[in-house]
Every structure is written in C-alpha cells, then in structure tokens.
Amino acid sequence: MRQHEHPIRIHFVIDPAASPWPDLPRLTEADIDARPDRFVGGRNSWIAQTFVRLRPVLEARGWQVTTGPRFVPGTISIVHRDDANRFDPPAAATFLVVVRADRAPVHACDLALAQNPLALGEGERFMPLWPQPGLRARDAGRGTRLECLAYQGRVERAPDWFGDADFHRALRRRGVRFEVRSRGWSDYTTVDAALAVREEGPRVLATKPATKLYNGWLAGVPVLAAPEPAYAALRRGPLDLLEVRGPRDVLDAVDILQRDPRRYRDMVRNGRQRGAEYGVDATRERWVDLLEREVLPRFMAARHGLAGRLGWFARAWLRQQLASRWHRCGVAFERADRLRLRPATLPNFVVDRGFFPVK
C-alpha cells in the first residue's frame, strides 16, 4: 500500500454519552489485552477497538487517523449504526462507512458493513467482528479430557434448558460441569468445549455474527453450536462444529467427544486452521484491504461533492428511521411469539459468579 501525497483523514465517530472513551486516542493494542472488558458491546467492539487496531498500520501508510464524538466534513467516517441513526447534518459531508451490526439496514451511508455474509444488500460488504478481545486459549495440558462445558456470553436469550436439573445431572454423570459465564468471556483456559446456542427469532439471527464459533476455534476447543445462519455459512465440514438443537443433542455431542479422543484432537486442529481466517491479523488485513481498494477510490471520486448532499442525506435518513422502526417491531413480535410458546414456569435465571443455579 503506497503512502499518499496528501494524507487522507479517516475519523472514527463514537458518542461519549453512550460509550465514554476519554483515553481512546492514547490506547494501544496492549490495552485491549489488559482490559478486554472495555471492548465489549457494539460501539466498543466495532469502533473503539477498530480504531486502536488499525491506527498504527494506517498511519504507517500515510493516513491521518482520528477519533471523536462529532462528524468531520471532508473525512472518511467510520461509525456504528447507533451513532449514525441520529440526524447530524455534518455527517452528510463525509464519506460514511456505517457498521450495521445486528440492526436494521442502513440507508444514509456510502458503504455499510455487515457482520455475516448472508444476504448482503446493495451497498453492504461483509466484515467479521474481531475475535474476543484478550482471548486466552485453552490450556493444552488438559489434553482431550472433557470436564468443563461452557457458554460464554449474554444470558438474556439463554434457552430454558440451561437451568434444567435433569440436564445438569446427566452432565455430572459424565463427569462434566456446565458453566454459564456472563462475564470473563476471554478466558478459555479451563474450557474443554464451547456451547454456542441462544433463543432468538430468525430476524435477529439473520444479522448475528459467527464470533462464538471462531472464538472457539482460536481458543483450541471444540464448538457445539446451534444451526444459526452465520454458523452454517462458515461450516465447511464435520470437524468445524457439532450441531446441537437442545439438551439431548448436547449430551450426545459430549458422548462423542469423550469416547473418541482422536475426534477431539482433530476438531481442535481443524479449528486452529479455520480460526486463522478470523484472527486479529486476518481481520486487520480485511479492513485495510477494504479501505484501500474500495473506500479510498470512492472517497477520492466523491470528495468534492460531499458538501452538497444534505438533501440526499435527509431523505436517506428518513428511510433509515422507517427501517429501524420496522425492524424493532418485527423483533418484538418474534420475541413475543416465542415467549407465548414457552412454558408458563421458567427457571430462575439469576447469574451468580458466572453460573446458573439449578433448582
């Protein structure tokens, strides 16, 4: 990548009222490993983390890389959809690269980034989310034993059977404990298999990333995953994951891995190979390639006309608001419908020290 005669400014926009980052301009990648908890959540993982990981390599190529709460006319803006959803006229005078994440389609943008490659719309490009910040791989000294099955993630959409006493007893008979970790997601050192399932409707699942799958690959653990679209899109063979739809499938998968140590080793080896495609270095290369090959040429072609497109921006922003409302209504309807079909009495999902209590 050549250096540019006149530095191109790429500006990462993040609303401090929603996610305060007073020290962001001073952070390095070492800070991500030291405080991975700070880089969890939409703006934090997509904007703050991307700024920190890309700034050195872009500056070395002659770019000017900045961050702040406001849009700066004449720049390339990198922004999360939540911050692009407010009507801010200066945004119209920038080349807008908006991270859609798991939100409705983006209209007021020049380019939108989707976190899985499924059904990309016009003007959307696939960009995988960074792997878990500060990820600590499984202790290789644990060999092929399977004693700890872990779910690492948010618990709001956890399946009912996570707290089922019969399921936990069946695992204990196999010498396995089930840990639901609502925090400390980066630590896989004592995890022997990762569980990637959730209760969600198709509208939300269609926008979700495959991070739990490639986090498991990178951590060196077999992954037991629900048939979510993003996981299916990445799956190439039987060693990529063991598909599970409920507790019976999970128990069967545990039996397979405990009875066949060779299968366990093969899944770990395959996962490390596949995970390299989604590691930090590979993701950084994807970003740089997109910026250099597509964003920069389009910005250079459009830069002199950016100041005069407020009318386009206003119309596109209104379409975006309608898309947001439609999406929220659809998600609410799906969740209400799923709740209606669930049992009247649900387990008391109170997280204590990262575990679900079992009644």
mmCIF file of C-alpha atoms in Angstrom:
data_model
loop_
_atom_site.group_PDB
_atom_site.id
_atom_site.type_symbol
_atom_site.label_atom_id
_atom_site.label_comp_id
_atom_site.label_asym_id
_atom_site.label_seq_id
_atom_site.Cartn_x
_atom_site.Cartn_y
_atom_site.Cartn_z
ATOM 1 C CA MET A 1 0.000 0.000 0.000
ATOM 2 C CA ARG A 2 1.521 3.282 -1.075
ATOM 3 C CA GLN A 3 1.707 6.418 1.021
ATOM 4 C CA HIS A 4 -0.463 9.318 -0.107
ATOM 5 C CA GLU A 5 0.884 12.717 -1.097
ATOM 6 C CA HIS A 6 -1.942 14.460 0.764
ATOM 7 C CA PRO A 7 -2.896 12.486 3.908
ATOM 8 C CA ILE A 8 -6.387 11.066 3.868
ATOM 9 C CA ARG A 9 -8.186 11.501 7.162
ATOM 10 C CA ILE A 10 -10.233 8.617 8.483
ATOM 11 C CA HIS A 11 -12.287 9.554 11.514
ATOM 12 C CA PHE A 12 -13.855 7.072 13.964
ATOM 13 C CA VAL A 13 -17.036 8.552 15.432
ATOM 14 C CA ILE A 14 -18.241 7.364 18.831
ATOM 15 C CA ASP A 15 -20.824 9.064 21.059
ATOM 16 C CA PRO A 16 -19.275 9.656 24.511
ATOM 17 C CA ALA A 17 -22.724 9.910 26.078
ATOM 18 C CA ALA A 18 -23.367 6.273 25.157
ATOM 19 C CA SER A 19 -19.827 4.954 25.460
ATOM 20 C CA PRO A 20 -17.273 7.259 27.124
ATOM 21 C CA TRP A 21 -13.709 6.894 25.813
ATOM 22 C CA PRO A 22 -11.721 9.934 27.025
ATOM 23 C CA ASP A 23 -8.454 7.995 26.720
ATOM 24 C CA LEU A 24 -9.106 6.343 23.354
ATOM 25 C CA PRO A 25 -6.517 8.362 21.365
ATOM 26 C CA ARG A 26 -3.800 7.178 23.744
ATOM 27 C CA LEU A 27 -4.588 3.448 23.749
ATOM 28 C CA THR A 28 -2.580 0.678 22.084
ATOM 29 C CA GLU A 29 -3.317 -2.961 21.366
ATOM 30 C CA ALA A 30 -1.674 -3.863 24.669
ATOM 31 C CA ASP A 31 -4.538 -2.039 26.388
ATOM 32 C CA ILE A 32 -7.055 -4.288 24.623
ATOM 33 C CA ASP A 33 -5.369 -7.366 26.089
ATOM 34 C CA ALA A 34 -5.051 -5.708 29.505
ATOM 35 C CA ARG A 35 -8.703 -4.586 29.713
ATOM 36 C CA PRO A 36 -10.722 -6.735 27.308
ATOM 37 C CA ASP A 37 -13.933 -5.953 29.197
ATOM 38 C CA ARG A 38 -13.811 -2.375 27.897
ATOM 39 C CA PHE A 39 -14.090 -3.563 24.304
ATOM 40 C CA VAL A 40 -17.364 -5.471 24.629
ATOM 41 C CA GLY A 41 -20.583 -4.148 23.088
ATOM 42 C CA GLY A 42 -21.454 -2.565 19.754
ATOM 43 C CA ARG A 43 -19.619 0.762 19.729
ATOM 44 C CA ASN A 44 -16.789 -0.525 21.889
ATOM 45 C CA SER A 45 -16.008 -3.638 19.869
ATOM 46 C CA TRP A 46 -16.669 -2.196 16.425
ATOM 47 C CA ILE A 47 -15.478 1.412 16.646
ATOM 48 C CA ALA A 48 -13.139 1.820 19.621
ATOM 49 C CA GLN A 49 -11.386 -1.497 19.018
ATOM 50 C CA THR A 50 -11.106 -0.973 15.269
ATOM 51 C CA PHE A 51 -9.573 2.469 15.822
ATOM 52 C CA VAL A 52 -6.932 1.056 18.161
ATOM 53 C CA ARG A 53 -6.088 -1.921 15.947
ATOM 54 C CA LEU A 54 -5.981 -0.032 12.638
ATOM 55 C CA ARG A 55 -4.383 3.264 13.586
ATOM 56 C CA PRO A 56 -0.695 2.157 13.534
ATOM 57 C CA VAL A 57 -0.896 0.329 10.212
ATOM 58 C CA LEU A 58 -2.890 3.114 8.528
ATOM 59 C CA GLU A 59 -0.617 5.857 9.844
ATOM 60 C CA ALA A 60 2.372 3.906 8.536
ATOM 61 C CA ARG A 61 0.749 4.121 5.096
ATOM 62 C CA GLY A 62 0.235 7.846 5.219
ATOM 63 C CA TRP A 63 -3.328 8.093 6.537
ATOM 64 C CA GLN A 64 -4.367 10.519 9.250
ATOM 65 C CA VAL A 65 -6.392 8.562 11.838
ATOM 66 C CA THR A 66 -8.509 10.358 14.433
ATOM 67 C CA THR A 67 -11.450 9.749 16.710
ATOM 68 C CA GLY A 68 -14.073 11.946 18.325
ATOM 69 C CA PRO A 69 -17.770 12.447 19.089
ATOM 70 C CA ARG A 70 -18.655 14.508 16.004
ATOM 71 C CA PHE A 71 -18.547 14.024 12.257
ATOM 72 C CA VAL A 72 -15.804 15.978 10.495
ATOM 73 C CA PRO A 73 -16.707 17.170 6.970
ATOM 74 C CA GLY A 74 -14.337 16.062 4.229
ATOM 75 C CA THR A 75 -13.231 12.891 6.004
ATOM 76 C CA ILE A 76 -13.978 9.188 5.799
ATOM 77 C CA SER A 77 -16.223 8.405 8.771
ATOM 78 C CA ILE A 78 -16.318 5.000 10.458
ATOM 79 C CA VAL A 79 -19.379 4.842 12.699
ATOM 80 C CA HIS A 80 -21.698 2.335 14.346
ATOM 81 C CA ARG A 81 -25.307 2.401 13.185
ATOM 82 C CA ASP A 82 -26.487 3.520 16.617
ATOM 83 C CA ASP A 83 -24.482 6.744 16.227
ATOM 84 C CA ALA A 84 -25.357 7.088 12.545
ATOM 85 C CA ASN A 85 -29.028 6.956 13.477
ATOM 86 C CA ARG A 86 -29.106 10.485 14.864
ATOM 87 C CA PHE A 87 -29.685 13.256 12.356
ATOM 88 C CA ASP A 88 -26.387 15.122 12.212
ATOM 89 C CA PRO A 89 -26.026 17.351 9.110
ATOM 90 C CA PRO A 90 -22.171 17.316 9.143
ATOM 91 C CA ALA A 91 -22.364 13.563 8.531
ATOM 92 C CA ALA A 92 -23.686 14.274 5.036
ATOM 93 C CA ALA A 93 -20.386 15.954 4.140
ATOM 94 C CA THR A 94 -18.339 12.856 4.997
ATOM 95 C CA PHE A 95 -17.872 9.544 3.228
ATOM 96 C CA LEU A 96 -19.976 7.374 5.533
ATOM 97 C CA VAL A 97 -18.905 3.826 6.332
ATOM 98 C CA VAL A 98 -21.515 2.531 8.770
ATOM 99 C CA VAL A 99 -21.271 -0.706 10.740
ATOM 100 C CA ARG A 100 -24.746 -2.213 10.612
ATOM 101 C CA ALA A 101 -24.077 -4.827 13.343
ATOM 102 C CA ASP A 102 -27.342 -6.567 14.315
ATOM 103 C CA ARG A 103 -29.528 -3.628 13.386
ATOM 104 C CA ALA A 104 -31.865 -2.734 10.523
ATOM 105 C CA PRO A 105 -30.424 -1.977 7.062
ATOM 106 C CA VAL A 106 -28.532 1.300 6.708
ATOM 107 C CA HIS A 107 -29.627 3.806 4.059
ATOM 108 C CA ALA A 108 -27.832 7.037 4.993
ATOM 109 C CA CYS A 109 -24.361 5.806 4.119
ATOM 110 C CA ASP A 110 -21.903 5.300 1.286
ATOM 111 C CA LEU A 111 -20.999 1.801 2.433
ATOM 112 C CA ALA A 112 -22.443 -0.465 5.127
ATOM 113 C CA LEU A 113 -20.602 -3.276 6.870
ATOM 114 C CA ALA A 114 -22.474 -6.466 7.792
ATOM 115 C CA GLN A 115 -21.079 -8.873 10.365
ATOM 116 C CA ASN A 116 -22.047 -12.005 8.465
ATOM 117 C CA PRO A 117 -22.042 -12.710 4.709
ATOM 118 C CA LEU A 118 -25.714 -13.706 4.466
ATOM 119 C CA ALA A 119 -27.988 -11.903 2.026
ATOM 120 C CA LEU A 120 -25.857 -8.793 1.662
ATOM 121 C CA GLY A 121 -27.923 -5.863 0.458
ATOM 122 C CA GLU A 122 -26.935 -3.233 -2.063
ATOM 123 C CA GLY A 123 -24.007 -1.245 -0.728
ATOM 124 C CA GLU A 124 -23.202 -3.782 2.019
ATOM 125 C CA ARG A 125 -19.915 -5.578 2.496
ATOM 126 C CA PHE A 126 -19.074 -8.422 4.875
ATOM 127 C CA MET A 127 -16.644 -7.630 7.667
ATOM 128 C CA PRO A 128 -16.263 -10.145 10.508
ATOM 129 C CA LEU A 129 -16.288 -8.848 14.045
ATOM 130 C CA TRP A 130 -12.912 -9.004 15.776
ATOM 131 C CA PRO A 131 -12.370 -12.145 17.854
ATOM 132 C CA GLN A 132 -12.917 -11.882 21.588
ATOM 133 C CA PRO A 133 -10.565 -9.181 22.940
ATOM 134 C CA GLY A 134 -7.781 -10.599 25.106
ATOM 135 C CA LEU A 135 -8.703 -14.181 24.218
ATOM 136 C CA ARG A 136 -6.797 -16.735 26.322
ATOM 137 C CA ALA A 137 -6.643 -20.161 24.712
ATOM 138 C CA ARG A 138 -7.354 -23.460 26.435
ATOM 139 C CA ASP A 139 -4.513 -24.945 28.430
ATOM 140 C CA ALA A 140 -3.045 -27.546 26.078
ATOM 141 C CA GLY A 141 -2.024 -29.603 29.095
ATOM 142 C CA ARG A 142 -5.674 -30.593 29.549
ATOM 143 C CA GLY A 143 -5.288 -32.949 26.607
ATOM 144 C CA THR A 144 -8.532 -34.391 25.261
ATOM 145 C CA ARG A 145 -10.438 -34.558 28.513
ATOM 146 C CA LEU A 146 -13.875 -33.001 28.583
ATOM 147 C CA GLU A 147 -14.766 -31.879 32.088
ATOM 148 C CA CYS A 148 -15.944 -28.309 31.507
ATOM 149 C CA LEU A 149 -18.612 -27.290 29.024
ATOM 150 C CA ALA A 150 -19.013 -23.511 28.913
ATOM 151 C CA TYR A 151 -21.348 -20.951 27.440
ATOM 152 C CA GLN A 152 -19.650 -17.553 27.332
ATOM 153 C CA GLY A 153 -21.957 -14.667 26.508
ATOM 154 C CA ARG A 154 -25.053 -12.710 27.373
ATOM 155 C CA VAL A 155 -27.750 -14.584 29.260
ATOM 156 C CA GLU A 156 -30.835 -12.603 28.275
ATOM 157 C CA ARG A 157 -31.685 -15.046 25.474
ATOM 158 C CA ALA A 158 -30.416 -18.216 27.119
ATOM 159 C CA PRO A 159 -32.547 -21.322 26.455
ATOM 160 C CA ASP A 160 -34.729 -22.568 29.301
ATOM 161 C CA TRP A 161 -32.835 -25.844 29.489
ATOM 162 C CA PHE A 162 -29.655 -24.104 30.646
ATOM 163 C CA GLY A 163 -31.163 -24.317 34.134
ATOM 164 C CA ASP A 164 -32.720 -27.767 33.798
ATOM 165 C CA ALA A 165 -31.785 -30.019 36.719
ATOM 166 C CA ASP A 166 -32.041 -33.229 34.679
ATOM 167 C CA PHE A 167 -29.647 -31.838 32.090
ATOM 168 C CA HIS A 168 -27.112 -30.891 34.759
ATOM 169 C CA ARG A 169 -27.426 -34.302 36.431
ATOM 170 C CA ALA A 170 -26.854 -36.038 33.095
ATOM 171 C CA LEU A 171 -23.720 -33.989 32.570
ATOM 172 C CA ARG A 172 -22.463 -34.739 36.085
ATOM 173 C CA ARG A 173 -22.857 -38.460 35.422
ATOM 174 C CA ARG A 174 -20.446 -37.921 32.544
ATOM 175 C CA GLY A 175 -18.020 -36.032 34.777
ATOM 176 C CA VAL A 176 -18.871 -32.691 33.136
ATOM 177 C CA ARG A 177 -19.800 -29.401 34.762
ATOM 178 C CA PHE A 178 -21.739 -26.769 32.830
ATOM 179 C CA GLU A 179 -20.651 -23.166 33.321
ATOM 180 C CA VAL A 180 -22.673 -20.209 32.057
ATOM 181 C CA ARG A 181 -20.272 -17.297 32.091
ATOM 182 C CA SER A 182 -21.916 -13.914 31.912
ATOM 183 C CA ARG A 183 -18.519 -12.219 32.143
ATOM 184 C CA GLY A 184 -14.873 -13.064 31.632
ATOM 185 C CA TRP A 185 -15.602 -14.203 28.085
ATOM 186 C CA SER A 186 -11.971 -14.059 27.012
ATOM 187 C CA ASP A 187 -10.770 -16.842 29.324
ATOM 188 C CA TYR A 188 -10.899 -20.320 27.761
ATOM 189 C CA THR A 189 -8.002 -21.750 29.774
ATOM 190 C CA THR A 190 -10.158 -24.315 31.624
ATOM 191 C CA VAL A 191 -12.862 -24.736 28.968
ATOM 192 C CA ASP A 192 -12.957 -28.130 27.227
ATOM 193 C CA ALA A 193 -15.888 -27.488 24.881
ATOM 194 C CA ALA A 194 -17.776 -24.320 23.982
ATOM 195 C CA LEU A 195 -21.558 -24.104 23.647
ATOM 196 C CA ALA A 196 -22.991 -21.599 21.160
ATOM 197 C CA VAL A 197 -26.790 -21.501 21.366
ATOM 198 C CA ARG A 198 -29.452 -18.884 22.083
ATOM 199 C CA GLU A 199 -33.201 -18.345 21.909
ATOM 200 C CA GLU A 200 -33.849 -15.835 19.135
ATOM 201 C CA GLY A 201 -36.102 -15.352 16.149
ATOM 202 C CA PRO A 202 -34.987 -15.552 12.520
ATOM 203 C CA ARG A 203 -34.938 -11.765 12.048
ATOM 204 C CA VAL A 204 -32.250 -11.319 14.709
ATOM 205 C CA LEU A 205 -30.313 -14.480 13.859
ATOM 206 C CA ALA A 206 -30.024 -13.351 10.244
ATOM 207 C CA THR A 207 -27.867 -10.421 11.408
ATOM 208 C CA LYS A 208 -25.773 -12.126 14.096
ATOM 209 C CA PRO A 209 -22.049 -12.800 13.652
ATOM 210 C CA ALA A 210 -20.316 -16.169 13.993
ATOM 211 C CA THR A 211 -17.970 -14.968 16.730
ATOM 212 C CA LYS A 212 -18.703 -17.760 19.215
ATOM 213 C CA LEU A 213 -17.709 -20.268 16.553
ATOM 214 C CA TYR A 214 -14.400 -18.735 15.586
ATOM 215 C CA ASN A 215 -13.626 -17.740 19.185
ATOM 216 C CA GLY A 216 -13.808 -21.458 19.981
ATOM 217 C CA TRP A 217 -11.610 -22.286 17.016
ATOM 218 C CA LEU A 218 -8.997 -19.735 18.077
ATOM 219 C CA ALA A 219 -9.179 -20.894 21.711
ATOM 220 C CA GLY A 220 -8.493 -24.516 20.771
ATOM 221 C CA VAL A 221 -11.798 -26.038 21.907
ATOM 222 C CA PRO A 222 -14.480 -27.996 20.014
ATOM 223 C CA VAL A 223 -17.660 -25.996 19.473
ATOM 224 C CA LEU A 224 -21.210 -27.288 19.999
ATOM 225 C CA ALA A 225 -23.343 -24.883 18.008
ATOM 226 C CA ALA A 226 -26.986 -24.350 17.154
ATOM 227 C CA PRO A 227 -27.894 -24.270 13.453
ATOM 228 C CA GLU A 228 -27.739 -20.487 13.262
ATOM 229 C CA PRO A 229 -27.342 -18.981 9.789
ATOM 230 C CA ALA A 230 -23.928 -17.425 10.490
ATOM 231 C CA TYR A 231 -22.523 -20.721 11.771
ATOM 232 C CA ALA A 232 -23.942 -22.616 8.808
ATOM 233 C CA ALA A 233 -22.377 -20.100 6.426
ATOM 234 C CA LEU A 234 -18.907 -20.770 7.857
ATOM 235 C CA ARG A 235 -19.280 -24.526 8.166
ATOM 236 C CA ARG A 236 -17.260 -26.490 5.596
ATOM 237 C CA GLY A 237 -17.050 -29.929 7.147
ATOM 238 C CA PRO A 238 -17.878 -32.162 10.133
ATOM 239 C CA LEU A 239 -14.855 -31.005 12.132
ATOM 240 C CA ASP A 240 -15.913 -27.365 12.205
ATOM 241 C CA LEU A 241 -18.632 -27.900 14.824
ATOM 242 C CA LEU A 242 -21.070 -30.366 16.340
ATOM 243 C CA GLU A 243 -24.614 -29.185 15.676
ATOM 244 C CA VAL A 244 -26.959 -29.124 18.668
ATOM 245 C CA ARG A 245 -30.579 -28.060 18.979
ATOM 246 C CA GLY A 246 -31.280 -28.941 22.596
ATOM 247 C CA PRO A 247 -30.010 -30.740 25.715
ATOM 248 C CA ARG A 248 -30.245 -34.227 24.190
ATOM 249 C CA ASP A 249 -28.010 -33.171 21.303
ATOM 250 C CA VAL A 250 -25.552 -31.624 23.748
ATOM 251 C CA LEU A 251 -25.318 -34.855 25.736
ATOM 252 C CA ASP A 252 -24.814 -36.840 22.519
ATOM 253 C CA ALA A 253 -22.046 -34.466 21.439
ATOM 254 C CA VAL A 254 -20.337 -34.812 24.818
ATOM 255 C CA ASP A 255 -20.508 -38.594 24.461
ATOM 256 C CA ILE A 256 -18.916 -38.417 21.003
ATOM 257 C CA LEU A 257 -16.005 -36.296 22.206
ATOM 258 C CA GLN A 258 -15.407 -38.297 25.370
ATOM 259 C CA ARG A 259 -15.452 -41.646 23.586
ATOM 260 C CA ASP A 260 -13.306 -40.545 20.650
ATOM 261 C CA PRO A 261 -10.192 -38.607 21.728
ATOM 262 C CA ARG A 262 -8.988 -38.616 18.136
ATOM 263 C CA ARG A 263 -12.135 -36.758 17.060
ATOM 264 C CA TYR A 264 -11.483 -34.235 19.817
ATOM 265 C CA ARG A 265 -7.893 -33.653 18.637
ATOM 266 C CA ASP A 266 -8.977 -33.396 15.009
ATOM 267 C CA MET A 267 -11.604 -30.769 15.837
ATOM 268 C CA VAL A 268 -9.053 -28.723 17.781
ATOM 269 C CA ARG A 269 -6.503 -28.956 14.953
ATOM 270 C CA ASN A 270 -9.091 -28.077 12.321
ATOM 271 C CA GLY A 271 -10.358 -25.197 14.435
ATOM 272 C CA ARG A 272 -6.929 -23.648 14.728
ATOM 273 C CA GLN A 273 -6.566 -23.772 10.940
ATOM 274 C CA ARG A 274 -10.024 -22.318 10.318
ATOM 275 C CA GLY A 275 -9.693 -19.750 13.091
ATOM 276 C CA ALA A 276 -6.649 -18.182 11.448
ATOM 277 C CA GLU A 277 -9.033 -16.695 8.860
ATOM 278 C CA TYR A 278 -10.757 -14.725 11.630
ATOM 279 C CA GLY A 279 -7.883 -13.856 13.937
ATOM 280 C CA VAL A 280 -6.764 -10.300 14.681
ATOM 281 C CA ASP A 281 -4.145 -10.187 11.915
ATOM 282 C CA ALA A 282 -6.508 -11.586 9.276
ATOM 283 C CA THR A 283 -9.307 -9.210 10.299
ATOM 284 C CA ARG A 284 -6.958 -6.251 10.210
ATOM 285 C CA GLU A 285 -5.903 -7.239 6.692
ATOM 286 C CA ARG A 286 -9.575 -7.373 5.657
ATOM 287 C CA TRP A 287 -10.127 -3.862 6.957
ATOM 288 C CA VAL A 288 -7.040 -2.422 5.293
ATOM 289 C CA ASP A 289 -7.858 -4.128 2.007
ATOM 290 C CA LEU A 290 -11.419 -2.766 2.033
ATOM 291 C CA LEU A 291 -10.254 0.744 2.857
ATOM 292 C CA GLU A 292 -7.510 0.786 0.264
ATOM 293 C CA ARG A 293 -9.254 -0.992 -2.598
ATOM 294 C CA GLU A 294 -12.818 0.329 -2.323
ATOM 295 C CA VAL A 295 -13.330 3.071 0.243
ATOM 296 C CA LEU A 296 -10.396 5.256 -0.774
ATOM 297 C CA PRO A 297 -11.090 5.288 -4.552
ATOM 298 C CA ARG A 298 -14.775 6.024 -3.955
ATOM 299 C CA PHE A 299 -13.947 8.752 -1.455
ATOM 300 C CA MET A 300 -11.498 10.385 -3.852
ATOM 301 C CA ALA A 301 -14.098 10.355 -6.608
ATOM 302 C CA ALA A 302 -16.823 11.812 -4.381
ATOM 303 C CA ARG A 303 -14.921 14.144 -2.050
ATOM 304 C CA HIS A 304 -15.587 17.392 -3.929
ATOM 305 C CA GLY A 305 -19.336 16.768 -3.937
ATOM 306 C CA LEU A 306 -19.738 15.731 -0.296
ATOM 307 C CA ALA A 307 -20.597 19.242 0.911
ATOM 308 C CA GLY A 308 -23.670 19.474 -1.311
ATOM 309 C CA ARG A 309 -25.592 16.335 -0.452
ATOM 310 C CA LEU A 310 -27.605 17.296 2.612
ATOM 311 C CA GLY A 311 -30.856 16.708 0.713
ATOM 312 C CA TRP A 312 -29.842 13.154 -0.184
ATOM 313 C CA PHE A 313 -28.774 12.539 3.385
ATOM 314 C CA ALA A 314 -32.079 13.780 4.843
ATOM 315 C CA ARG A 315 -34.135 11.540 2.540
ATOM 316 C CA ALA A 316 -31.943 8.523 3.206
ATOM 317 C CA TRP A 317 -32.028 9.185 6.941
ATOM 318 C CA LEU A 318 -35.838 9.180 6.918
ATOM 319 C CA ARG A 319 -35.837 5.819 5.124
ATOM 320 C CA GLN A 320 -33.410 4.608 7.771
ATOM 321 C CA GLN A 321 -35.736 5.639 10.583
ATOM 322 C CA LEU A 322 -38.592 3.734 8.981
ATOM 323 C CA ALA A 323 -36.347 0.682 8.561
ATOM 324 C CA SER A 324 -35.386 0.905 12.235
ATOM 325 C CA ARG A 325 -38.994 1.015 13.396
ATOM 326 C CA TRP A 326 -39.989 -1.856 11.134
ATOM 327 C CA HIS A 327 -37.053 -3.927 12.351
ATOM 328 C CA ARG A 328 -37.788 -3.245 16.029
ATOM 329 C CA CYS A 329 -41.442 -4.137 15.572
ATOM 330 C CA GLY A 330 -40.515 -7.356 13.799
ATOM 331 C CA VAL A 331 -38.060 -8.354 16.524
ATOM 332 C CA ALA A 332 -40.584 -7.544 19.262
ATOM 333 C CA PHE A 333 -43.252 -9.609 17.504
ATOM 334 C CA GLU A 334 -40.936 -12.609 17.112
ATOM 335 C CA ARG A 335 -39.852 -12.444 20.749
ATOM 336 C CA ALA A 336 -43.413 -12.117 21.999
ATOM 337 C CA ASP A 337 -44.461 -15.075 19.880
ATOM 338 C CA ARG A 338 -41.600 -17.212 21.183
ATOM 339 C CA LEU A 339 -42.391 -16.196 24.768
ATOM 340 C CA ARG A 340 -46.023 -17.198 24.252
ATOM 341 C CA LEU A 341 -44.903 -20.691 23.247
ATOM 342 C CA ARG A 342 -42.535 -21.148 26.195
ATOM 343 C CA PRO A 343 -43.541 -22.959 29.400
ATOM 344 C CA ALA A 344 -45.550 -20.945 31.896
ATOM 345 C CA THR A 345 -42.964 -21.549 34.619
ATOM 346 C CA LEU A 346 -39.381 -20.757 33.669
ATOM 347 C CA PRO A 347 -36.185 -21.409 35.629
ATOM 348 C CA ASN A 348 -34.978 -18.570 37.789
ATOM 349 C CA PHE A 349 -32.073 -17.397 35.665
ATOM 350 C CA VAL A 350 -30.142 -15.460 38.253
ATOM 351 C CA VAL A 351 -26.452 -15.394 37.487
ATOM 352 C CA ASP A 352 -24.207 -15.880 40.488
ATOM 353 C CA ARG A 353 -20.458 -15.911 39.948
ATOM 354 C CA GLY A 354 -20.967 -16.837 36.322
ATOM 355 C CA PHE A 355 -23.143 -19.910 36.884
ATOM 356 C CA PHE A 356 -26.829 -20.625 36.582
ATOM 357 C CA PRO A 357 -28.266 -22.062 39.797
ATOM 358 C CA VAL A 358 -30.194 -25.261 39.248
ATOM 359 C CA LYS A 359 -33.410 -25.886 41.113
#
